[in-house]
Amino acid sequence: MLNTSLFKFLTQPVVGVALLSAVNVAVPFASLAQGQPLPPTTQTPSTQTQLDTNYSLGGGDLIRVNVFEVPEYTGEYQVPPGGAINLPLIGSVSVLGLTTEQAADEIARRYARFLKRPLISVNLLSPRPINVFVAGEVTRPGAYTLSLSGGAGNNPGVQYPTVLAALTTAQGVTLAADVTQVQLRRKIGRSSEQAVNVNLKELIQTGRLSQDITLRDGDTIVVPTATNFNVAESRNIFASNFAASQTTPRTVTIIGEVNRPGSYLVTPASTDAQGGAATNSGTANPNGLPNVTRVIQLAGGITGQADVRNLRLRRLTRTGSEQAIDINLWQLLQSGDASQDIIVQDGDTIVIPTATEINPAEATQLATTTLSPTRIQVGVVGEVKKPGLTDVQPNSSLNQAILAAGGFNDARASSSAVDLIRLNPNGSVTKRIVKVDFSAGINEQTNPILRNNDVVVVNRSGSAKTGDTINTVTGPLGVIFNLLNLFGL
């Protein structure tokens, strides 16, 4: 009778599973609630690792402990934060960091003191939320709780979050990230740790979802800083769904040879910010990307002294270091090399240096591009026919400004030289005398290129000064003589 009962007992399918747990057969638990095993990573052989995908129990899990043929010891348990559940007869048993199979073995070992050959199984009914830490080149590093989707336990369609979900929750990777070397660290059991590299660039290029690894509670994702900046990869990152939001405003500082140096809030789709930027008709930025040329336009365009071949973009990284990126906008204008028009991110600084030598032909060409404002204002005052503020094209020369103001007042102007007054970016004011030569081309000595807000002062000639002095003296005397005549004196 005993043998028949034992035979019937062992032929039950659920008992067979329990028996495997009890005798420690090394077969991975294959429930959907625990996720499917991951394929090997595509790293080099030295870093290639098969990541452990077994589910480790922890605080918040709802489990069912089955003690076969002892139904009064069977029950459901919510694992507390400390990881120890309280079982009938044997008391507290810690299952923290154990797989369901390991937990079944541990419980069976403890029951072996009281039961003969105990058969134990542990089933995960409802998994806890996934707590991960995201560090490195992401917009908001920190700890995040990721929810599971689908069902669990009796409804096994549970979906675990992936690396991409974690990066998206951290508001995306920055443009300084090296997405080919993203590291995933996972605790194994109660003491050891495993690490694998994830190549998100391969995911972008080939669509291989093997790189989008399913996460487990306690995982850490580290996005490293790129050692070498690659414009093409930066643009690919910007367009990906795991990058920082394309529409999020970003604060960028621009200094040097622009008309309005300072910090600007760059919004990709807008056309103006902080007072507006005068730009030419036509655009080098038709899709509104937050790139270098857009920031220059917001800053009022380059000045006539800008060296557009040697711009530099300084970018702070999460490690505290700085990426320095050289930009040649002349190459962009000449060959349409869009890779020079780098997409900016929050905290970037753009430096536009002063040219050591100005080529008049290049200056004229730059004035017609969107890097320059449509018009600049200079003041031409004194002995000209139309004194006051005068609108001229960028990179206009001194001679052009005088002619735009109607030219010299021939009867009164000192046409040999004028005063050029300039407000410098550092707040100082300089004044110098420029000899006027209308036959000369653009040059710094007699026909310099003007900057926005320059003031040209055309002084009086010697004869005009003398005449004005006589009028000043004789003016009051004339009034007196008229009064005397009026009263017949």
Coordinates of C-alpha atoms in Angstrom, one line a residue:
M1 CA 0.0 0.0 0.0
L2 CA 2.8 2.3 0.9
N3 CA 4.6 1.7 -2.4
T4 CA 1.5 2.4 -4.5
S5 CA 0.9 5.6 -2.6
L6 CA 4.5 6.7 -3.2
F7 CA 4.3 5.8 -6.9
K8 CA 1.1 7.9 -7.3
F9 CA 2.7 10.7 -5.4
L10 CA 5.9 10.8 -7.5
T11 CA 3.9 10.7 -10.8
Q12 CA 2.2 14.1 -10.1
P13 CA 3.7 16.8 -12.3
V14 CA 4.0 19.4 -9.7
V15 CA 5.7 16.9 -7.3
G16 CA 8.2 16.2 -10.0
V17 CA 9.2 19.9 -10.1
A18 CA 9.4 19.9 -6.3
L19 CA 11.5 16.8 -6.3
L20 CA 14.0 18.4 -8.7
S21 CA 14.4 21.3 -6.2
A22 CA 14.8 19.0 -3.3
V23 CA 17.6 17.0 -4.9
N24 CA 19.4 20.1 -6.2
V25 CA 19.3 19.3 -10.0
A26 CA 21.1 22.2 -11.7
V27 CA 18.5 23.3 -14.2
P28 CA 17.6 27.0 -14.6
F29 CA 14.1 27.9 -13.5
A30 CA 12.2 28.7 -16.7
S31 CA 9.1 30.7 -15.7
L32 CA 8.2 33.8 -17.7
A33 CA 8.0 35.7 -14.4
Q34 CA 11.7 35.3 -14.1
G35 CA 12.6 36.4 -17.6
Q36 CA 14.3 34.5 -20.4
P37 CA 18.0 33.9 -20.4
L38 CA 20.0 36.6 -22.2
P39 CA 22.1 35.9 -25.2
P40 CA 25.8 36.4 -24.9
T41 CA 27.1 40.0 -25.3
T42 CA 28.9 41.0 -28.4
Q43 CA 32.0 42.3 -26.6
T44 CA 35.5 41.1 -27.2
P45 CA 36.4 37.7 -25.8
S46 CA 38.1 39.3 -22.8
T47 CA 34.9 41.0 -21.7
Q48 CA 32.3 38.6 -23.1
T49 CA 30.1 37.4 -20.2
Q50 CA 26.9 35.4 -19.9
L51 CA 24.9 37.6 -17.5
D52 CA 23.1 35.7 -14.8
T53 CA 19.4 36.2 -15.4
N54 CA 18.0 34.2 -12.5
Y55 CA 15.6 36.1 -10.3
S56 CA 16.9 36.8 -6.8
L57 CA 14.3 37.2 -4.1
G58 CA 14.1 40.4 -2.0
G59 CA 11.9 42.6 0.0
G60 CA 8.5 43.1 -1.6
D61 CA 8.2 39.8 -3.4
L62 CA 5.1 37.7 -2.9
I63 CA 6.0 34.0 -2.8
R64 CA 4.2 30.7 -2.1
V65 CA 6.0 28.1 -0.2
N66 CA 4.6 24.6 -0.8
V67 CA 5.4 21.8 1.7
F68 CA 4.0 18.7 0.0
E69 CA 1.8 16.4 2.0
V70 CA 1.8 19.0 4.8
P71 CA -0.8 21.5 3.7
E72 CA -0.9 23.2 7.1
Y73 CA 2.7 24.4 6.5
T74 CA 2.0 25.7 3.0
G75 CA 1.3 29.4 2.6
E76 CA 1.9 32.7 0.8
Y77 CA 4.4 35.2 2.2
Q78 CA 5.3 38.8 1.5
V79 CA 9.1 39.0 1.8
P80 CA 9.9 41.8 4.2
P81 CA 12.7 44.3 3.6
G82 CA 15.1 42.2 5.6
G83 CA 14.4 39.2 3.5
A84 CA 13.4 36.7 6.2
I85 CA 10.1 35.0 6.2
N86 CA 8.5 33.3 9.2
L87 CA 7.5 29.7 8.5
P88 CA 5.6 27.2 10.7
L89 CA 7.7 25.0 12.9
I90 CA 11.1 26.3 11.8
G91 CA 10.6 30.0 12.3
S92 CA 12.6 32.7 10.5
V93 CA 14.3 31.8 7.2
S94 CA 16.2 34.4 5.1
V95 CA 15.6 34.1 1.4
L96 CA 17.2 37.5 0.5
G97 CA 19.4 37.2 -2.6
L98 CA 18.4 33.6 -3.3
T99 CA 16.7 32.2 -6.3
T100 CA 13.4 30.3 -5.8
E101 CA 15.3 27.0 -6.2
Q102 CA 17.9 28.1 -3.6
A103 CA 15.2 29.2 -1.3
A104 CA 13.4 25.9 -1.6
D105 CA 16.7 24.1 -0.8
E106 CA 17.3 26.2 2.3
I107 CA 13.7 25.7 3.6
A108 CA 14.0 21.9 2.9
R109 CA 17.3 21.8 4.8
R110 CA 15.6 23.5 7.8
Y111 CA 12.5 21.3 7.7
A112 CA 14.7 18.1 7.5
R113 CA 15.2 18.3 11.2
F114 CA 11.4 17.7 11.7
L115 CA 10.2 16.1 8.5
K116 CA 11.5 13.0 6.7
R117 CA 12.6 13.9 3.2
P118 CA 10.7 17.2 2.9
L119 CA 9.6 18.2 -0.6
I120 CA 9.5 22.0 -0.9
S121 CA 8.8 24.3 -3.8
V122 CA 8.9 28.1 -3.8
N123 CA 6.9 30.0 -6.5
L124 CA 7.1 33.7 -7.2
L125 CA 3.5 35.0 -7.3
S126 CA 4.2 38.8 -7.6
P127 CA 7.6 40.3 -8.1
R128 CA 8.7 43.5 -6.4
P129 CA 9.4 46.8 -8.4
I130 CA 12.8 47.0 -9.9
N131 CA 15.1 49.5 -8.1
V132 CA 18.1 50.5 -10.2
F133 CA 20.8 53.2 -10.1
V134 CA 21.8 55.1 -13.2
A135 CA 25.1 57.0 -13.2
G136 CA 27.5 58.8 -15.5
E137 CA 26.5 60.7 -18.7
V138 CA 22.8 60.9 -18.2
T139 CA 20.7 64.0 -17.7
R140 CA 19.6 63.1 -14.2
P141 CA 21.8 60.4 -12.5
G142 CA 20.3 58.7 -9.5
A143 CA 18.2 55.9 -8.1
Y144 CA 15.0 55.0 -9.9
T145 CA 12.1 52.6 -9.3
L146 CA 10.9 50.9 -12.5
S147 CA 7.5 49.3 -12.6
L148 CA 6.9 45.9 -14.2
S149 CA 4.2 45.6 -16.9
G150 CA 1.9 42.7 -17.5
G151 CA 1.0 40.1 -15.0
A152 CA 2.9 37.7 -12.7
G153 CA 2.5 34.5 -10.9
N154 CA -0.7 32.9 -12.2
N155 CA -0.7 35.5 -15.0
P156 CA 2.9 35.0 -16.3
G157 CA 3.0 37.7 -19.0
V158 CA 5.1 40.0 -16.8
Q159 CA 7.5 42.3 -18.7
Y160 CA 10.7 43.4 -16.9
P161 CA 12.2 46.9 -17.7
T162 CA 15.3 47.1 -19.8
V163 CA 18.5 49.2 -20.0
L164 CA 16.8 51.6 -22.4
A165 CA 13.8 52.0 -20.1
A166 CA 16.2 53.0 -17.3
L167 CA 18.1 55.5 -19.4
T168 CA 14.8 57.0 -20.6
T169 CA 13.6 57.3 -17.0
A170 CA 16.9 59.1 -16.2
Q171 CA 15.9 61.6 -19.0
G172 CA 18.4 60.2 -21.5
V173 CA 22.1 60.1 -22.1
T174 CA 24.1 63.3 -22.7
L175 CA 25.9 64.1 -25.9
A176 CA 29.2 63.5 -24.1
A177 CA 28.4 59.8 -23.6
D178 CA 30.2 56.8 -25.0
V179 CA 27.2 54.6 -25.8
T180 CA 29.5 51.8 -27.0
Q181 CA 30.7 51.0 -23.4
V182 CA 27.7 51.3 -21.2
Q183 CA 28.3 49.0 -18.2
L184 CA 25.6 47.0 -16.4
R185 CA 26.5 45.7 -12.9
R186 CA 24.5 43.1 -11.2
K187 CA 24.7 41.5 -7.7
I188 CA 24.8 37.8 -7.8
G189 CA 23.6 36.0 -4.7
R190 CA 24.5 37.7 -1.4
S191 CA 28.1 38.8 -2.0
S192 CA 29.4 38.6 -5.6
E193 CA 28.8 41.0 -8.5
Q194 CA 28.8 40.6 -12.3
A195 CA 29.4 43.3 -14.9
V196 CA 28.8 43.3 -18.7
N197 CA 29.3 45.9 -21.4
V198 CA 26.3 47.1 -23.4
N199 CA 26.9 48.5 -26.9
L200 CA 23.9 50.8 -27.6
K201 CA 25.6 52.0 -30.9
E202 CA 25.1 48.5 -32.2
L203 CA 21.5 48.7 -31.1
I204 CA 21.1 51.9 -33.2
Q205 CA 22.8 50.6 -36.2
T206 CA 21.5 47.0 -36.4
G207 CA 18.5 46.9 -34.2
R208 CA 19.8 43.9 -32.2
L209 CA 17.7 43.8 -29.1
S210 CA 20.3 41.6 -27.4
Q211 CA 22.0 44.8 -26.3
D212 CA 18.9 46.0 -24.5
I213 CA 19.3 43.7 -21.5
T214 CA 16.4 43.0 -19.1
L215 CA 17.1 44.5 -15.7
R216 CA 16.9 43.0 -12.2
D217 CA 16.4 44.7 -8.8
G218 CA 19.6 46.3 -7.6
D219 CA 21.2 46.7 -11.0
T220 CA 23.5 49.6 -11.6
I221 CA 23.9 51.2 -15.1
V222 CA 27.0 53.4 -15.7
V223 CA 27.3 55.5 -18.9
P224 CA 30.9 56.5 -19.4
T225 CA 32.2 59.7 -20.9
A226 CA 33.5 59.5 -24.5
T227 CA 37.3 60.1 -24.7
N228 CA 37.1 61.3 -28.2
F229 CA 34.2 63.4 -29.5
N230 CA 32.6 62.1 -32.7
V231 CA 30.2 64.5 -34.4
A232 CA 28.4 61.8 -36.4
E233 CA 27.9 59.6 -33.3
S234 CA 26.7 62.7 -31.4
R235 CA 24.0 63.4 -33.9
N236 CA 23.0 59.7 -33.8
I237 CA 22.7 59.9 -30.1
F238 CA 20.7 63.1 -30.3
A239 CA 18.2 61.4 -32.7
S240 CA 17.8 58.2 -30.6
N241 CA 15.0 57.6 -28.2
F242 CA 17.3 57.1 -25.2
A243 CA 18.9 60.6 -25.6
A244 CA 17.9 63.6 -23.6
S245 CA 14.7 65.2 -24.9
Q246 CA 15.3 67.2 -28.2
T247 CA 12.7 69.8 -27.2
T248 CA 14.1 70.5 -23.7
P249 CA 15.5 74.1 -23.5
R250 CA 19.2 74.2 -22.8
T251 CA 21.3 77.1 -21.5
V252 CA 24.4 77.8 -23.5
T253 CA 27.0 80.6 -23.0
I254 CA 28.6 82.2 -26.0
I255 CA 31.6 84.6 -25.6
G256 CA 34.0 86.4 -27.9
E257 CA 33.3 88.0 -31.2
V258 CA 29.5 88.1 -31.2
N259 CA 27.3 91.2 -31.0
R260 CA 25.6 90.1 -27.7
P261 CA 27.8 87.8 -25.7
G262 CA 26.1 86.0 -22.8
S263 CA 23.9 83.0 -21.8
Y264 CA 21.0 82.0 -24.0
L265 CA 18.1 79.6 -23.5
V266 CA 18.1 77.6 -26.7
T267 CA 14.8 76.0 -27.7
P268 CA 15.0 73.9 -30.9
A269 CA 11.8 75.0 -32.4
S270 CA 11.7 78.7 -31.5
T271 CA 13.1 81.6 -33.5
D272 CA 14.0 84.1 -30.9
A273 CA 15.2 84.4 -27.3
Q274 CA 16.2 87.1 -24.9
G275 CA 15.5 90.1 -27.0
G276 CA 15.7 88.4 -30.4
A277 CA 18.4 87.8 -32.9
A278 CA 18.4 89.5 -36.3
T279 CA 19.1 86.9 -38.9
N280 CA 19.3 86.9 -42.7
S281 CA 16.5 85.5 -44.8
G282 CA 17.3 82.0 -45.6
T283 CA 18.8 79.8 -42.9
A284 CA 21.5 77.4 -42.2
N285 CA 19.3 75.7 -39.6
P286 CA 16.0 74.9 -41.3
N287 CA 15.0 72.1 -38.9
G288 CA 15.5 74.2 -35.8
L289 CA 18.2 72.0 -34.2
P290 CA 19.9 73.4 -31.1
N291 CA 23.3 73.7 -32.7
V292 CA 26.1 76.2 -32.8
T293 CA 24.8 78.4 -35.6
R294 CA 21.5 78.8 -33.8
V295 CA 23.3 80.0 -30.7
I296 CA 25.3 82.5 -32.8
Q297 CA 22.1 83.8 -34.3
L298 CA 20.5 84.2 -30.8
A299 CA 23.6 86.2 -29.8
G300 CA 23.1 88.7 -32.6
G301 CA 25.5 87.2 -35.1
I302 CA 29.3 87.4 -35.3
T303 CA 31.2 90.6 -35.4
G304 CA 33.5 91.7 -38.3
Q305 CA 36.5 90.5 -36.3
A306 CA 35.3 86.9 -35.7
D307 CA 37.6 84.0 -36.6
V308 CA 35.1 81.5 -37.8
R309 CA 37.7 78.9 -38.5
N310 CA 38.8 78.4 -34.9
L311 CA 35.7 78.3 -32.7
R312 CA 35.9 76.1 -29.7
L313 CA 33.1 74.4 -27.8
R314 CA 33.7 73.6 -24.1
R315 CA 31.6 70.9 -22.6
L316 CA 31.6 69.8 -18.9
T317 CA 31.1 66.1 -18.3
R318 CA 29.7 64.2 -15.4
T319 CA 33.2 63.2 -14.3
G320 CA 34.1 66.9 -13.8
S321 CA 36.4 67.0 -16.8
E322 CA 35.9 69.2 -19.9
Q323 CA 35.6 68.2 -23.5
A324 CA 37.1 70.7 -25.9
I325 CA 35.7 70.5 -29.5
D326 CA 37.2 72.5 -32.3
I327 CA 34.7 73.9 -34.9
N328 CA 35.4 75.3 -38.4
L329 CA 32.4 77.2 -39.6
W330 CA 34.2 78.4 -42.7
Q331 CA 34.3 74.8 -43.8
L332 CA 30.5 74.6 -43.1
L333 CA 30.0 77.7 -45.4
Q334 CA 32.3 76.6 -48.2
S335 CA 31.5 72.8 -48.5
G336 CA 28.3 72.4 -46.6
D337 CA 30.0 70.2 -43.9
A338 CA 27.1 70.0 -41.5
S339 CA 29.3 68.0 -39.1
Q340 CA 30.9 71.3 -38.0
D341 CA 27.5 72.6 -36.8
I342 CA 27.6 70.7 -33.6
I343 CA 24.5 70.2 -31.5
V344 CA 24.8 71.9 -28.1
Q345 CA 23.6 70.7 -24.7
D346 CA 22.9 72.3 -21.5
G347 CA 25.9 74.0 -19.9
D348 CA 28.0 74.3 -23.1
T349 CA 30.2 77.3 -23.7
I350 CA 31.1 78.5 -27.2
V351 CA 34.2 80.7 -27.7
I352 CA 34.6 82.7 -30.9
P353 CA 38.1 84.1 -31.1
T354 CA 39.3 87.4 -32.7
A355 CA 40.8 87.0 -36.1
T356 CA 44.5 88.0 -36.3
E357 CA 44.1 89.0 -40.0
I358 CA 40.9 90.0 -41.9
N359 CA 40.5 89.1 -45.5
P360 CA 38.2 91.8 -47.1
A361 CA 36.8 89.3 -49.6
E362 CA 36.0 86.8 -46.9
A363 CA 34.6 89.5 -44.6
T364 CA 32.2 90.6 -47.4
Q365 CA 31.1 86.9 -47.9
L366 CA 30.5 86.4 -44.2
A367 CA 28.3 89.4 -44.1
T368 CA 25.8 87.7 -46.4
T369 CA 25.5 84.5 -44.3
T370 CA 23.3 83.7 -41.4
L371 CA 26.2 83.9 -39.1
S372 CA 26.0 87.7 -39.4
P373 CA 23.1 89.9 -38.5
T374 CA 21.0 91.4 -41.3
R375 CA 22.0 94.9 -40.3
I376 CA 24.1 96.6 -37.6
Q377 CA 23.7 100.1 -36.2
V378 CA 26.5 102.6 -36.0
G379 CA 26.4 106.3 -35.0
V380 CA 27.7 108.9 -37.5
V381 CA 27.5 112.3 -35.8
G382 CA 28.9 115.7 -36.4
E383 CA 29.4 117.3 -39.8
V384 CA 27.6 114.9 -42.1
K385 CA 24.4 115.5 -44.0
K386 CA 22.3 113.0 -42.1
P387 CA 23.8 112.6 -38.6
G388 CA 22.5 110.0 -36.2
L389 CA 22.1 106.2 -36.1
T390 CA 22.8 104.6 -39.4
D391 CA 21.9 101.0 -40.4
V392 CA 24.6 99.3 -42.5
Q393 CA 25.4 95.7 -43.5
P394 CA 27.6 93.7 -41.2
N395 CA 31.3 94.1 -42.0
S396 CA 30.7 97.5 -43.5
S397 CA 33.7 99.8 -43.5
L398 CA 34.2 103.3 -42.2
N399 CA 33.9 104.8 -45.6
Q400 CA 30.6 103.0 -46.2
A401 CA 29.1 104.3 -42.9
I402 CA 30.0 107.9 -43.8
L403 CA 28.5 107.6 -47.2
A404 CA 25.3 106.0 -45.7
A405 CA 25.0 109.1 -43.5
G406 CA 24.9 111.3 -46.6
G407 CA 28.6 112.1 -46.8
F408 CA 30.5 115.0 -45.4
N409 CA 28.9 118.4 -45.0
D410 CA 31.4 120.0 -47.4
A411 CA 31.1 123.5 -46.1
R412 CA 31.9 122.6 -42.5
A413 CA 33.4 119.1 -42.2
S414 CA 37.0 118.2 -41.5
S415 CA 37.3 115.5 -44.1
S416 CA 40.9 114.5 -43.6
A417 CA 40.3 112.5 -40.4
V418 CA 37.5 111.3 -38.1
D419 CA 37.2 110.0 -34.6
L420 CA 36.2 106.4 -34.1
I421 CA 34.7 105.6 -30.7
R422 CA 34.2 101.9 -29.7
L423 CA 32.7 100.2 -26.7
N424 CA 34.7 97.1 -26.1
P425 CA 33.3 93.8 -24.7
N426 CA 35.1 94.3 -21.4
G427 CA 33.3 97.6 -20.8
S428 CA 36.1 99.9 -21.7
V429 CA 35.8 102.6 -24.4
T430 CA 38.5 103.4 -26.9
K431 CA 38.9 106.4 -29.2
R432 CA 41.2 106.8 -32.1
I433 CA 41.8 109.1 -35.0
V434 CA 41.4 107.5 -38.4
K435 CA 42.7 109.2 -41.5
V436 CA 40.0 109.1 -44.2
D437 CA 40.8 107.8 -47.7
F438 CA 37.8 107.1 -49.9
S439 CA 40.1 105.5 -52.5
A440 CA 41.4 102.9 -50.1
G441 CA 40.0 99.4 -49.7
I442 CA 39.2 97.8 -46.4
N443 CA 42.1 98.2 -44.1
E444 CA 42.6 98.8 -40.4
Q445 CA 44.5 102.1 -40.8
T446 CA 42.3 104.2 -43.1
N447 CA 39.1 102.2 -43.7
P448 CA 38.5 99.7 -40.8
I449 CA 35.5 97.4 -40.6
L450 CA 33.0 98.8 -38.1
R451 CA 31.3 96.9 -35.3
N452 CA 27.8 97.2 -34.0
N453 CA 27.3 100.4 -31.9
D454 CA 30.5 102.1 -33.1
V455 CA 30.4 105.9 -33.2
V456 CA 32.1 107.9 -36.0
V457 CA 32.6 111.6 -35.1
V458 CA 33.1 114.0 -38.0
N459 CA 34.7 117.1 -36.6
R460 CA 34.4 120.7 -37.9
S461 CA 36.9 122.2 -40.2
G462 CA 39.1 125.1 -39.0
S463 CA 37.1 127.7 -40.8
A464 CA 33.8 126.3 -39.4
K465 CA 35.2 126.5 -35.9
T466 CA 36.3 130.2 -36.5
G467 CA 33.0 131.1 -37.9
D468 CA 31.1 129.5 -35.0
T469 CA 33.3 131.4 -32.6
I470 CA 32.6 134.7 -34.3
N471 CA 28.9 134.0 -34.3
T472 CA 29.1 133.2 -30.6
V473 CA 30.7 136.5 -29.9
T474 CA 28.8 138.7 -32.2
G475 CA 25.5 137.1 -31.5
P476 CA 24.8 138.9 -28.2
L477 CA 26.2 142.2 -29.6
G478 CA 23.8 142.1 -32.5
V479 CA 20.9 141.8 -30.1
I480 CA 22.1 144.9 -28.2
F481 CA 22.4 147.0 -31.3
N482 CA 18.9 146.0 -32.4
L483 CA 17.5 147.1 -29.1
L484 CA 19.3 150.4 -29.3
N485 CA 17.8 151.0 -32.8
L486 CA 14.4 150.1 -31.5
F487 CA 14.4 152.8 -28.9
G488 CA 16.1 155.4 -31.2
L489 CA 19.2 155.6 -29.2

